[in-house]
Short mmCIF file of C-alpha atoms and ligand atoms in Angstrom, two decimals:
data_model
loop_
_atom_site.label_atom_id
_atom_site.label_comp_id
_atom_site.label_asym_id
_atom_site.label_seq_id
_atom_site.Cartn_x
_atom_site.Cartn_y
_atom_site.Cartn_z
CA UNK A 5 -68.78 -16.76 65.58
CA UNK A 6 -65.39 -16.47 65.91
CA UNK A 7 -64.47 -17.61 69.69
CA UNK A 8 -62.27 -14.40 71.67
CA UNK A 9 -59.01 -14.91 73.06
CA UNK A 10 -58.02 -14.70 76.44
CA UNK A 11 -55.00 -15.79 78.30
CA UNK A 12 -54.65 -18.11 81.30
CA UNK A 13 -50.96 -18.00 82.62
CA UNK A 14 -49.33 -19.98 84.77
CA UNK A 15 -47.32 -18.55 87.07
CA UNK A 16 -45.52 -22.24 87.60
CA UNK A 17 -43.58 -21.59 91.17
CA UNK A 18 -43.95 -23.93 93.85
CA UNK A 19 -45.75 -23.60 97.86
CA UNK A 20 -41.87 -22.74 99.23
CA UNK A 21 -41.64 -19.56 96.67
CA UNK A 22 -43.87 -17.46 97.63
CA UNK A 23 -43.89 -14.41 100.35
CA UNK A 24 -45.77 -15.71 102.67
CA UNK A 25 -44.36 -19.32 103.39
CA UNK A 26 -40.57 -17.44 103.11
CA UNK A 27 -42.21 -14.86 105.59
CA UNK A 28 -44.32 -17.28 108.34
CA UNK A 29 -42.63 -18.73 111.62
CA UNK A 30 -43.94 -22.63 110.74
CA UNK A 31 -42.11 -25.24 107.98
CA UNK A 32 -43.29 -27.51 106.19
CA UNK A 33 -41.27 -31.42 104.85
CA UNK A 34 -43.31 -32.06 102.15
CA UNK A 35 -41.33 -30.59 98.60
CA UNK A 36 -42.68 -29.54 96.02
CA UNK A 37 -45.92 -28.79 96.98
CA UNK A 38 -47.44 -27.40 94.21
CA UNK A 39 -45.82 -30.23 91.36
CA UNK A 40 -49.15 -32.60 91.26
CA UNK A 41 -50.85 -29.03 90.38
CA UNK A 42 -48.79 -29.04 87.27
CA UNK A 43 -50.08 -32.04 86.52
CA UNK A 44 -53.94 -31.01 87.37
CA UNK A 45 -53.53 -27.91 85.01
CA UNK A 46 -52.17 -30.02 82.36
CA UNK A 47 -55.17 -31.95 82.48
CA UNK A 48 -57.84 -29.25 82.66
CA UNK A 49 -55.74 -27.00 80.01
CA UNK A 50 -56.81 -30.59 77.81
CA UNK A 51 -59.92 -31.43 78.62
CA UNK A 52 -60.70 -27.98 77.04
CA UNK A 53 -57.80 -27.34 73.92
CA UNK A 54 -56.48 -24.53 75.74
CA UNK A 55 -52.13 -23.71 75.27
CA UNK A 56 -51.01 -21.04 77.86
CA UNK A 57 -47.57 -19.83 78.74
CA UNK A 58 -46.12 -20.80 82.01
CA UNK A 59 -43.82 -18.50 83.49
CA UNK A 60 -41.02 -21.17 85.26
CA UNK A 61 -38.87 -20.60 88.31
CA UNK A 62 -36.12 -21.62 86.40
CA UNK A 63 -34.67 -23.52 89.47
CA UNK A 64 -37.76 -25.74 89.67
CA UNK A 65 -36.29 -26.54 85.45
CA UNK A 66 -33.14 -27.38 87.48
CA UNK A 67 -34.59 -30.76 89.62
CA UNK A 68 -37.92 -31.57 87.11
CA UNK A 69 -36.95 -31.11 83.34
CA UNK A 70 -39.02 -33.81 82.33
CA UNK A 71 -42.17 -31.50 83.10
CA UNK A 72 -40.95 -28.77 81.27
CA UNK A 73 -40.85 -31.01 78.56
CA UNK A 74 -43.97 -32.34 79.33
CA UNK A 75 -45.48 -28.67 79.81
CA UNK A 76 -44.34 -28.76 75.96
CA UNK A 77 -44.78 -31.31 73.95
CA UNK A 78 -48.97 -30.57 75.33
CA UNK A 79 -48.56 -27.13 73.03
CA UNK A 80 -48.06 -24.67 75.66
CA UNK A 81 -45.36 -22.16 76.10
CA UNK A 82 -42.42 -21.37 78.40
CA UNK A 83 -41.77 -18.10 79.71
CA UNK A 84 -39.01 -17.02 82.82
CA UNK A 85 -40.40 -16.23 87.03
CA UNK A 86 -36.83 -15.51 87.90
CA UNK A 87 -34.59 -18.33 89.15
CA UNK A 88 -35.93 -18.68 92.08
CA UNK A 89 -38.74 -16.39 92.72
CA UNK A 90 -37.09 -12.83 95.05
CA UNK A 91 -38.63 -9.58 94.17
CA UNK A 92 -36.57 -7.80 91.86
CA UNK A 93 -36.56 -4.79 94.23
CA UNK A 94 -35.37 -6.49 97.21
CA UNK A 95 -31.90 -7.34 94.85
CA UNK A 96 -28.91 -4.63 93.76
CA UNK A 97 -28.70 -4.15 89.78
CA UNK A 98 -26.26 -6.81 89.58
CA UNK A 99 -28.53 -9.83 91.16
CA UNK A 100 -31.91 -8.66 88.98
CA UNK A 101 -29.59 -9.05 85.86
CA UNK A 102 -28.58 -12.58 86.70
CA UNK A 103 -32.29 -13.52 88.14
CA UNK A 104 -33.12 -12.49 84.04
CA UNK A 105 -29.87 -14.14 81.82
CA UNK A 106 -29.78 -17.05 84.26
CA UNK A 107 -33.23 -18.10 84.22
CA UNK A 108 -33.68 -17.87 80.28
CA UNK A 109 -30.55 -19.64 80.29
CA UNK A 110 -31.68 -22.42 82.68
CA UNK A 111 -34.83 -22.72 80.83
CA UNK A 112 -33.54 -22.76 77.22
CA UNK A 113 -30.82 -25.70 78.55
CA UNK A 114 -33.77 -27.38 80.87
CA UNK A 115 -36.16 -27.05 77.13
CA UNK A 116 -33.76 -26.45 73.47
CA UNK A 117 -37.08 -23.84 72.88
CA UNK A 118 -36.63 -20.40 73.16
CA UNK A 119 -37.85 -18.07 75.95
CA UNK A 120 -39.12 -14.89 75.44
CA UNK A 121 -41.51 -13.46 77.93
CA UNK A 122 -40.90 -12.73 81.88
CA UNK A 123 -43.08 -12.00 84.33
CA UNK A 124 -41.95 -10.70 88.38
CA UNK A 125 -43.14 -12.79 91.32
CA UNK A 126 -45.12 -10.19 93.20
CA UNK A 127 -45.54 -7.89 90.16
CA UNK A 128 -42.34 -6.59 92.08
CA UNK A 129 -40.47 -4.76 88.98
CA UNK A 130 -37.08 -2.25 89.30
CA UNK A 131 -36.83 1.49 88.05
CA UNK A 132 -34.40 -0.53 85.11
CA UNK A 133 -36.29 -3.77 84.57
CA UNK A 134 -37.55 -2.78 81.33
CA UNK A 135 -33.89 -2.09 80.15
CA UNK A 136 -32.45 -4.84 81.97
CA UNK A 137 -34.99 -7.58 80.27
CA UNK A 138 -33.86 -6.01 76.43
CA UNK A 139 -30.42 -6.25 77.27
CA UNK A 140 -30.82 -10.15 79.11
CA UNK A 141 -32.90 -11.24 74.99
CA UNK A 142 -36.72 -10.62 76.06
CA UNK A 143 -39.35 -9.42 73.74
CA UNK A 144 -42.26 -8.93 76.19
CA UNK A 145 -43.35 -8.63 79.88
CA UNK A 146 -45.97 -9.01 82.19
CA UNK A 147 -45.30 -7.62 85.34
CA UNK A 148 -47.70 -4.68 85.09
CA UNK A 149 -51.43 -5.00 86.58
CA UNK A 150 -52.75 -1.62 86.32
CA UNK A 151 -54.76 -2.18 88.86
CA UNK A 152 -55.97 0.99 91.94
CA UNK A 153 -53.56 1.10 94.62
CA UNK A 154 -54.73 -1.77 97.45
CA UNK A 155 -53.09 -1.52 101.24
CA UNK A 156 -50.84 -4.30 101.71
CA UNK A 157 -50.75 -4.99 97.74
CA UNK A 158 -49.38 -3.20 95.05
CA UNK A 159 -51.61 -1.05 92.25
CA UNK A 160 -51.66 2.67 92.01
CA UNK A 161 -48.85 3.04 89.56
CA UNK A 162 -49.60 1.82 86.37
CA UNK A 163 -53.17 2.83 83.88
CA UNK A 164 -52.03 0.91 80.74
CA UNK A 165 -55.22 -2.18 79.80
CA UNK A 166 -53.72 -3.23 76.81
CA UNK A 167 -50.34 -4.63 74.96
CA UNK A 168 -48.33 -1.85 73.83
CA UNK A 169 -44.60 -1.26 73.26
CA UNK A 170 -42.86 -0.81 77.16
CA UNK A 171 -41.52 3.17 77.04
CA UNK A 172 -45.96 3.78 76.26
CA UNK A 173 -46.67 2.02 79.64
CA UNK A 174 -43.52 4.02 81.86
CA UNK A 175 -41.56 6.38 80.86
CA UNK A 176 -37.52 5.60 79.66
CA UNK A 177 -38.85 2.09 78.69
CA UNK A 178 -37.73 0.13 76.37
CA UNK A 179 -39.65 0.61 72.89
CA UNK A 180 -38.48 -3.06 71.66
CA UNK A 181 -39.86 -4.92 74.81
CA UNK A 182 -43.72 -5.85 74.83
CA UNK A 183 -45.78 -4.68 77.60
CA UNK A 184 -48.99 -7.73 77.99
CA UNK A 185 -50.15 -6.23 81.67
CA UNK A 186 -52.99 -8.27 83.02
CA UNK A 187 -56.23 -8.35 83.34
CA UNK A 188 -58.09 -5.62 86.19
CA UNK A 189 -62.23 -5.24 85.91
CA UNK A 190 -62.94 -2.13 83.78
CA UNK A 191 -64.04 1.02 85.90
CA UNK A 192 -63.87 -1.21 89.34
CA UNK A 193 -60.12 -1.72 88.63
CA UNK A 194 -59.43 -4.91 90.69
CA UNK A 195 -57.25 -7.51 89.51
CA UNK A 196 -59.52 -10.20 88.17
CA UNK A 197 -57.18 -13.09 88.75
CA UNK A 198 -55.10 -14.26 91.43
CA UNK A 199 -56.28 -14.46 94.88
CA UNK A 200 -59.42 -11.68 93.76
CA UNK A 201 -60.80 -15.35 91.84
CA UNK A 202 -60.70 -17.04 94.88
CA UNK A 203 -62.38 -14.23 97.04
CA UNK A 204 -65.00 -12.48 94.72
CA UNK A 205 -65.42 -15.92 92.44
CA UNK A 206 -65.71 -17.14 88.87
CA UNK A 207 -68.84 -15.18 87.79
CA UNK A 208 -66.72 -11.85 88.60
CA UNK A 209 -64.73 -13.24 86.52
CA UNK A 210 -66.37 -14.27 83.49
CA UNK A 211 -68.02 -10.44 83.69
CA UNK A 212 -64.30 -9.02 83.74
CA UNK A 213 -63.37 -10.83 80.97
CA UNK A 214 -66.42 -9.81 78.64
CA UNK A 215 -66.12 -6.32 79.44
CA UNK A 216 -62.03 -6.09 78.59
CA UNK A 217 -63.06 -8.76 75.14
CA UNK A 218 -66.04 -6.12 73.93
CA UNK A 219 -63.69 -3.39 75.05
CA UNK A 220 -60.79 -4.94 72.28
CA UNK A 221 -58.39 -6.20 75.27
CA UNK A 222 -58.20 -9.95 75.13
CA UNK A 223 -58.30 -10.72 79.77
CA UNK A 224 -54.71 -12.21 80.26
CA UNK A 225 -55.11 -14.39 83.67
CA UNK A 226 -52.74 -15.85 86.07
CA UNK A 227 -53.17 -18.93 87.58
CA UNK A 228 -50.05 -21.36 90.81
CA UNK A 229 -49.67 -24.13 90.68
CA UNK A 230 -49.98 -24.55 94.46
CA UNK A 231 -53.58 -23.27 94.30
CA UNK A 232 -54.93 -26.84 92.97
CA UNK A 233 -53.60 -28.63 95.88
CA UNK A 234 -54.64 -29.31 99.54
CA UNK A 235 -51.81 -27.10 101.06
CA UNK A 236 -49.77 -28.15 104.52
CA UNK A 237 -50.91 -26.27 107.35
CA UNK A 238 -47.98 -23.70 107.88
CA UNK A 239 -47.90 -21.99 111.43
CA UNK A 240 -47.75 -18.04 110.30
CA UNK A 241 -49.57 -18.02 106.92
CA UNK A 242 -52.27 -16.29 107.09
CA UNK A 243 -55.77 -17.50 105.89
CA UNK A 244 -56.63 -16.03 102.64
CA UNK A 245 -53.27 -17.85 101.20
CA UNK A 246 -55.65 -20.80 102.00
CA UNK A 247 -59.04 -19.95 100.98
CA UNK A 248 -60.55 -21.77 97.92
CA UNK A 249 -56.99 -23.63 97.26
CA UNK A 250 -57.42 -26.62 95.95
CA UNK A 251 -61.22 -28.52 94.69
CA UNK A 252 -62.68 -25.20 94.52
CA UNK A 253 -60.10 -23.69 92.51
CA UNK A 254 -59.75 -26.80 89.74
CA UNK A 255 -63.60 -26.40 89.04
CA UNK A 256 -63.57 -22.71 88.63
CA UNK A 257 -60.29 -23.13 86.37
CA UNK A 258 -61.84 -25.90 84.69
CA UNK A 259 -65.78 -23.02 84.37
CA UNK A 260 -63.65 -20.84 82.84
CA UNK A 261 -61.88 -22.99 80.31
CA UNK A 262 -65.20 -23.67 80.01
CA UNK A 263 -66.56 -20.39 78.50
CA UNK A 264 -66.81 -18.99 75.98
CA UNK A 265 -62.95 -17.74 75.03
CA UNK A 266 -60.30 -19.39 73.05
CA UNK A 267 -56.86 -19.89 75.74
CA UNK A 268 -54.09 -18.67 73.81
CA UNK A 269 -49.62 -18.30 74.92
CA UNK A 270 -49.22 -15.34 75.90
CA UNK A 271 -46.46 -14.52 72.84
CA UNK A 272 -49.21 -15.06 69.80
CA UNK A 273 -50.69 -11.68 71.54
CA UNK A 274 -47.30 -10.00 70.25
CA UNK A 275 -47.60 -11.38 67.27
CA UNK A 276 -51.07 -10.11 65.91
CA UNK A 277 -50.35 -6.48 67.90
ZN1 ZN B 314 -44.88 -16.44 91.81
#
């Protein structure tokens, strides 16, 4: 029997880009915390014969073009995760346009490959999101998590669980953009991925992936390279951010990649659906 498809995408940002660090009292002296996590991910994907989509903070591409080339040469897709990881609802319309446009152009200049996919930092999108994606040259988005409302997090806004033209996910959105929503546990409607993998463990994730797959939905997961490394202690970063990062996370990803699923880039889902 064919292995069902799944996606283990990467939101490629450094520890310094995450809101929990930016809002913390303390700071760190290390640069590029998470870079070695990219190397580890390339190794783990390679060992499992898996390919993926790396949604890259474009500023990283300016400093590390060689890393982007290695990602592409390993058979992965590059998408955009904005220019510098701002929350899109915290800037104005012009800045949103600039974040989407400049990131796509920067990533394309660095790699020579076309960039057609986008994921918003913290899944934070404004009302003009799909229209802006359309005019700045994207084909698909993966910034919707159809989970229940979780106080202090996100959720409660969207219900669409499978790839659809964006106007079926959000009223008035552009139908030329395909939305590829991130996986949530059927019934429970909590995210299957991100911090929830580290909270609930690998069996929770694999169980949810099987349930989704039985419903004909390709599970879309995501990880961050900084989750695979030993993080520096920074005063004011909540403990949950550190929970099970490093060795635990490396083992967890290995187990997921060695499951019965075939891991593919996001773009392949827009081609088959
Ligand atoms: Zn991010």
